[in-house]
């Protein structure tokens, strides 16, 4: 449900789109921090069924609130190409983004599905509370990066390289954590890195495909995230069972994480090179007398 909302809401918020895209994920960050402190007592005091009923009630409340959203997109598209979003695949950079996103999502799902088990395996007390710092850190990451992007002119492609390096290295660093404080730092920086990525994803995709194809780009990104989750769970689960160790799953995440960082770097370099060539081409076109006269006339 959340992925579907993120994929389409960008058409409703045409102004301040990047800010909205970064802050729309604050709720999950708060939820990751607060819900373990609510659900664990409910499950321990009653049952798993009560815990899931509590979550179901939150979904019902969200659905009721969504009924009051009546604003529609000002842009109406009825073509098959826009409906399927297939045009995004005509951009070479989106292919590299797809591979990097797939690998990064695999790392994230391995982390989410195994971090609590790994902490219990190491005898960490209250692992849910230690993990919950991930949520607050993700909010901090989004807020800081949104502020930084508003105050500086750092290129979004360079920022995305930084995001991948911080997020992926922090997440698969769980393979080398053994104590409570190590896990606290690892969970904090993992959430911080994921927050950085989420704060820049929409703007990065805008740079690749443009505003008209942004919903399709977000949709396919989320689709790849789901495919990566399925594949990563199968691979990491098989490795963990073979070696009888949850930590082995994090060694798998190292491979995915390194691939994600490598493809992200290549993709950002391609974007920077493309924009540099476009600027050179534009500069050459301005040197043509007729075009220069037209541009001077338009400025007048």
Short mmCIF file of C-alpha atoms in Angstrom, two decimals:
data_model
loop_
_atom_site.label_atom_id
_atom_site.label_comp_id
_atom_site.label_asym_id
_atom_site.label_seq_id
_atom_site.Cartn_x
_atom_site.Cartn_y
_atom_site.Cartn_z
CA UNK A 1 0.00 0.00 0.00
CA UNK A 2 2.74 2.46 0.94
CA UNK A 3 4.74 1.72 -2.21
CA UNK A 4 1.68 2.30 -4.38
CA UNK A 5 0.99 5.63 -2.66
CA UNK A 6 4.59 6.79 -3.11
CA UNK A 7 4.42 5.87 -6.81
CA UNK A 8 1.37 8.02 -7.59
CA UNK A 9 1.39 10.86 -5.07
CA UNK A 10 4.13 12.72 -6.97
CA UNK A 11 1.49 13.79 -9.52
CA UNK A 12 -0.60 15.43 -6.80
CA UNK A 13 2.22 17.50 -5.32
CA UNK A 14 3.58 19.52 -8.23
CA UNK A 15 5.01 22.27 -5.99
CA UNK A 16 7.63 21.43 -3.35
CA UNK A 17 7.64 17.89 -4.75
CA UNK A 18 11.09 16.95 -3.43
CA UNK A 19 10.25 18.18 0.07
CA UNK A 20 6.99 16.23 0.09
CA UNK A 21 8.72 13.08 -1.17
CA UNK A 22 11.27 13.29 1.63
CA UNK A 23 8.80 14.00 4.43
CA UNK A 24 6.14 11.49 3.35
CA UNK A 25 8.32 8.73 4.80
CA UNK A 26 8.62 10.30 8.26
CA UNK A 27 5.61 8.27 9.41
CA UNK A 28 7.33 4.91 8.85
CA UNK A 29 10.38 6.21 10.69
CA UNK A 30 8.28 7.12 13.71
CA UNK A 31 6.44 3.81 13.42
CA UNK A 32 9.67 1.80 13.48
CA UNK A 33 10.67 3.58 16.69
CA UNK A 34 7.28 3.55 18.46
CA UNK A 35 5.55 0.33 17.37
CA UNK A 36 8.08 -2.14 18.87
CA UNK A 37 7.40 -0.53 22.25
CA UNK A 38 3.66 -1.09 21.72
CA UNK A 39 3.52 -4.41 19.88
CA UNK A 40 5.96 -6.37 22.05
CA UNK A 41 3.92 -5.85 25.27
CA UNK A 42 0.70 -6.62 23.36
CA UNK A 43 2.09 -9.85 21.93
CA UNK A 44 3.69 -10.93 25.21
CA UNK A 45 0.63 -9.99 27.27
CA UNK A 46 -1.99 -11.37 24.90
CA UNK A 47 -1.08 -13.04 21.60
CA UNK A 48 0.24 -12.48 18.08
CA UNK A 49 -3.37 -12.18 16.94
CA UNK A 50 -3.91 -9.09 19.09
CA UNK A 51 -0.77 -7.51 17.67
CA UNK A 52 -1.95 -8.03 14.09
CA UNK A 53 -5.41 -6.74 14.99
CA UNK A 54 -3.77 -3.55 16.25
CA UNK A 55 -1.90 -3.15 12.94
CA UNK A 56 -5.10 -3.85 11.00
CA UNK A 57 -6.82 -1.05 12.91
CA UNK A 58 -4.09 1.36 11.79
CA UNK A 59 -4.70 0.36 8.15
CA UNK A 60 -8.44 0.94 8.56
CA UNK A 61 -7.81 4.40 10.04
CA UNK A 62 -5.45 5.23 7.15
CA UNK A 63 -8.05 4.12 4.63
CA UNK A 64 -10.72 6.29 6.26
CA UNK A 65 -8.41 9.31 6.20
CA UNK A 66 -7.64 8.73 2.51
CA UNK A 67 -11.33 9.12 1.65
CA UNK A 68 -11.03 12.86 2.33
CA UNK A 69 -8.32 13.29 -0.34
CA UNK A 70 -10.25 14.56 -3.35
CA UNK A 71 -7.64 16.55 -5.28
CA UNK A 72 -6.78 15.09 -8.67
CA UNK A 73 -3.78 15.52 -10.88
CA UNK A 74 -3.88 18.55 -13.14
CA UNK A 75 -2.25 16.48 -15.88
CA UNK A 76 -4.41 13.90 -17.61
CA UNK A 77 -2.75 11.13 -19.59
CA UNK A 78 -4.71 8.42 -21.33
CA UNK A 79 -2.09 6.79 -23.53
CA UNK A 80 -1.07 3.16 -23.08
CA UNK A 81 2.58 4.19 -22.87
CA UNK A 82 1.90 6.50 -19.93
CA UNK A 83 -0.28 3.90 -18.21
CA UNK A 84 2.43 1.22 -18.38
CA UNK A 85 5.35 3.59 -17.88
CA UNK A 86 7.43 1.67 -20.42
CA UNK A 87 9.15 4.82 -21.66
CA UNK A 88 11.37 4.86 -18.59
CA UNK A 89 13.26 1.88 -20.00
CA UNK A 90 14.44 3.96 -22.96
CA UNK A 91 16.85 5.75 -20.61
CA UNK A 92 20.19 3.98 -20.14
CA UNK A 93 20.63 5.53 -16.71
CA UNK A 94 17.36 3.98 -15.54
CA UNK A 95 18.70 0.50 -16.34
CA UNK A 96 21.70 1.13 -14.10
CA UNK A 97 19.39 2.58 -11.45
CA UNK A 98 17.22 -0.54 -11.68
CA UNK A 99 20.18 -2.87 -11.04
CA UNK A 100 21.52 -0.70 -8.22
CA UNK A 101 18.07 -0.43 -6.64
CA UNK A 102 17.52 -4.20 -6.92
CA UNK A 103 20.80 -4.95 -5.14
CA UNK A 104 20.20 -2.25 -2.52
CA UNK A 105 16.71 -3.60 -1.79
CA UNK A 106 18.14 -7.09 -1.41
CA UNK A 107 20.54 -5.75 1.22
CA UNK A 108 17.69 -3.98 3.05
CA UNK A 109 15.40 -7.02 3.16
CA UNK A 110 18.21 -9.26 4.39
CA UNK A 111 18.87 -6.72 7.12
CA UNK A 112 15.22 -6.34 8.14
CA UNK A 113 14.49 -10.08 8.13
CA UNK A 114 17.65 -11.17 9.98
CA UNK A 115 18.86 -8.38 12.26
CA UNK A 116 16.62 -9.31 15.20
CA UNK A 117 17.60 -12.97 14.92
CA UNK A 118 21.28 -12.05 14.76
CA UNK A 119 21.01 -9.90 17.88
CA UNK A 120 19.22 -12.71 19.74
CA UNK A 121 21.89 -15.12 18.55
CA UNK A 122 24.51 -12.85 20.15
CA UNK A 123 22.52 -12.56 23.38
CA UNK A 124 21.54 -8.90 22.97
CA UNK A 125 18.78 -7.92 25.41
CA UNK A 126 15.69 -6.19 24.02
CA UNK A 127 16.74 -6.43 20.34
CA UNK A 128 13.49 -4.77 19.21
CA UNK A 129 14.41 -1.61 21.14
CA UNK A 130 17.93 -1.61 19.69
CA UNK A 131 16.47 -1.98 16.19
CA UNK A 132 13.97 0.84 16.76
CA UNK A 133 16.74 3.46 16.62
CA UNK A 134 16.73 2.74 12.90
CA UNK A 135 13.43 4.63 12.57
CA UNK A 136 14.51 7.83 14.32
CA UNK A 137 17.80 7.83 12.41
CA UNK A 138 15.95 7.61 9.10
CA UNK A 139 13.99 10.76 10.00
CA UNK A 140 17.22 12.55 10.92
CA UNK A 141 18.77 11.50 7.61
CA UNK A 142 15.83 12.77 5.56
CA UNK A 143 15.62 16.07 7.41
CA UNK A 144 19.34 16.83 7.23
CA UNK A 145 19.66 15.97 3.56
CA UNK A 146 16.52 17.93 2.62
CA UNK A 147 17.99 20.94 4.43
CA UNK A 148 21.39 20.44 2.80
CA UNK A 149 19.92 20.21 -0.69
CA UNK A 150 17.97 23.41 -0.09
CA UNK A 151 21.02 25.36 1.08
CA UNK A 152 23.69 24.07 -1.31
CA UNK A 153 24.01 23.31 -5.00
CA UNK A 154 25.60 19.87 -4.71
CA UNK A 155 24.70 17.77 -7.75
CA UNK A 156 22.09 15.13 -6.97
CA UNK A 157 24.14 12.44 -8.75
CA UNK A 158 27.04 13.07 -6.37
CA UNK A 159 24.66 13.02 -3.41
CA UNK A 160 23.26 9.67 -4.56
CA UNK A 161 26.74 8.11 -4.59
CA UNK A 162 27.21 9.27 -1.00
CA UNK A 163 23.80 7.85 -0.06
CA UNK A 164 24.55 4.42 -1.47
CA UNK A 165 27.97 4.24 0.19
CA UNK A 166 26.63 5.25 3.61
CA UNK A 167 23.44 3.15 3.53
CA UNK A 168 24.81 -0.07 2.04
CA UNK A 169 28.03 -0.17 4.04
CA UNK A 170 26.15 0.57 7.28
CA UNK A 171 23.56 -2.13 6.64
CA UNK A 172 25.88 -5.00 5.74
CA UNK A 173 28.22 -3.97 8.58
CA UNK A 174 25.88 -6.07 10.70
CA UNK A 175 28.04 -9.02 9.65
CA UNK A 176 30.76 -7.66 11.95
CA UNK A 177 28.64 -6.62 14.97
CA UNK A 178 28.73 -8.60 18.22
CA UNK A 179 27.97 -6.23 21.13
CA UNK A 180 24.98 -4.07 22.03
CA UNK A 181 26.70 -0.78 21.24
CA UNK A 182 27.96 -2.09 17.91
CA UNK A 183 24.41 -3.05 16.96
CA UNK A 184 23.11 0.33 18.14
CA UNK A 185 25.55 2.20 15.93
CA UNK A 186 24.89 -0.16 13.03
CA UNK A 187 21.11 0.23 13.27
CA UNK A 188 21.38 4.00 13.63
CA UNK A 189 23.59 4.51 10.59
CA UNK A 190 21.58 1.98 8.58
CA UNK A 191 18.44 4.01 9.21
CA UNK A 192 20.32 7.25 8.57
CA UNK A 193 21.55 5.98 5.21
CA UNK A 194 18.14 4.72 4.16
CA UNK A 195 16.69 8.12 5.09
CA UNK A 196 19.26 9.82 2.85
CA UNK A 197 18.31 7.58 -0.05
CA UNK A 198 14.58 8.13 0.35
CA UNK A 199 15.03 11.90 0.55
CA UNK A 200 16.75 12.03 -2.85
CA UNK A 201 15.09 9.22 -4.82
CA UNK A 202 12.37 11.33 -6.46
CA UNK A 203 14.75 14.12 -7.44
CA UNK A 204 17.24 11.59 -8.80
CA UNK A 205 14.58 9.91 -10.94
CA UNK A 206 13.42 13.32 -12.16
CA UNK A 207 16.96 13.89 -13.39
CA UNK A 208 16.84 10.61 -15.34
CA UNK A 209 13.31 10.40 -16.79
CA UNK A 210 11.74 13.84 -16.29
CA UNK A 211 8.53 14.82 -14.44
CA UNK A 212 6.06 13.21 -16.88
CA UNK A 213 7.58 9.74 -16.40
CA UNK A 214 8.24 10.00 -12.66
CA UNK A 215 5.22 7.87 -11.57
CA UNK A 216 6.31 5.07 -13.90
CA UNK A 217 9.90 5.27 -12.68
CA UNK A 218 8.78 5.09 -9.04
CA UNK A 219 6.41 2.24 -9.87
CA UNK A 220 9.06 0.11 -11.55
CA UNK A 221 11.52 0.91 -8.76
CA UNK A 222 9.03 -0.40 -6.21
CA UNK A 223 8.32 -3.43 -8.39
CA UNK A 224 12.03 -4.23 -8.49
CA UNK A 225 12.19 -3.76 -4.72
CA UNK A 226 9.54 -6.45 -4.33
CA UNK A 227 11.34 -8.82 -6.69
CA UNK A 228 14.59 -8.19 -4.84
CA UNK A 229 12.93 -8.94 -1.51
CA UNK A 230 11.70 -12.32 -2.77
CA UNK A 231 15.05 -13.26 -4.30
CA UNK A 232 17.11 -12.07 -1.33
CA UNK A 233 15.01 -13.94 1.23
CA UNK A 234 15.39 -17.15 -0.77
CA UNK A 235 19.14 -16.79 -1.25
CA UNK A 236 19.95 -15.58 2.26
CA UNK A 237 17.67 -18.21 3.81
CA UNK A 238 19.36 -21.00 1.87
CA UNK A 239 22.83 -19.80 2.89
CA UNK A 240 21.81 -19.43 6.56
CA UNK A 241 20.38 -22.95 6.64
CA UNK A 242 23.43 -24.41 4.93
CA UNK A 243 25.89 -22.86 7.40
CA UNK A 244 23.49 -22.90 10.37
CA UNK A 245 24.20 -19.23 11.05
CA UNK A 246 22.12 -16.09 10.66
CA UNK A 247 25.34 -14.10 10.27
CA UNK A 248 25.94 -15.89 6.97
CA UNK A 249 22.96 -14.01 5.52
CA UNK A 250 24.79 -10.73 6.14
CA UNK A 251 27.78 -12.04 4.21
CA UNK A 252 25.40 -12.44 1.27
CA UNK A 253 24.30 -8.83 1.78
CA UNK A 254 27.93 -7.70 1.42
CA UNK A 255 27.97 -9.03 -2.15
CA UNK A 256 24.68 -7.30 -3.01
CA UNK A 257 25.80 -4.10 -1.28
CA UNK A 258 29.09 -3.85 -3.16
CA UNK A 259 27.24 -4.40 -6.46
CA UNK A 260 24.70 -1.70 -5.55
CA UNK A 261 27.44 0.82 -4.78
CA UNK A 262 29.33 -0.02 -7.99
CA UNK A 263 26.28 0.37 -10.23
CA UNK A 264 25.25 3.57 -8.44
CA UNK A 265 28.69 5.11 -9.03
CA UNK A 266 28.66 4.14 -12.72
CA UNK A 267 25.13 5.49 -13.12
CA UNK A 268 25.95 8.83 -11.51
CA UNK A 269 29.06 9.18 -13.66
CA UNK A 270 26.97 8.52 -16.78
CA UNK A 271 24.53 11.25 -15.74
CA UNK A 272 27.33 13.74 -15.09
CA UNK A 273 28.98 12.94 -18.43
CA UNK A 274 25.67 13.24 -20.30
CA UNK A 275 24.93 16.64 -18.77
CA UNK A 276 28.46 17.85 -19.51
CA UNK A 277 28.09 16.85 -23.17
CA UNK A 278 24.69 18.55 -23.35
CA UNK A 279 26.20 21.78 -22.00
CA UNK A 280 28.99 21.63 -24.57
CA UNK A 281 26.48 21.03 -27.35
CA UNK A 282 24.39 23.97 -26.16
CA UNK A 283 27.47 26.20 -25.97
CA UNK A 284 28.41 25.30 -29.54
CA UNK A 285 24.89 26.01 -30.78
CA UNK A 286 25.00 29.48 -29.22
CA UNK A 287 28.08 30.23 -31.32
CA UNK A 288 25.97 29.97 -34.50
CA UNK A 289 25.05 33.58 -35.45
CA UNK A 290 21.41 32.81 -36.29
CA UNK A 291 20.78 30.99 -33.00
CA UNK A 292 22.58 33.69 -31.04
CA UNK A 293 20.39 36.35 -32.64
CA UNK A 294 17.25 34.35 -31.80
CA UNK A 295 18.33 33.92 -28.16
CA UNK A 296 19.22 37.62 -27.84
CA UNK A 297 15.85 38.54 -29.32
CA UNK A 298 13.99 36.28 -26.89
CA UNK A 299 15.84 37.84 -23.94
CA UNK A 300 14.87 41.33 -25.13
#
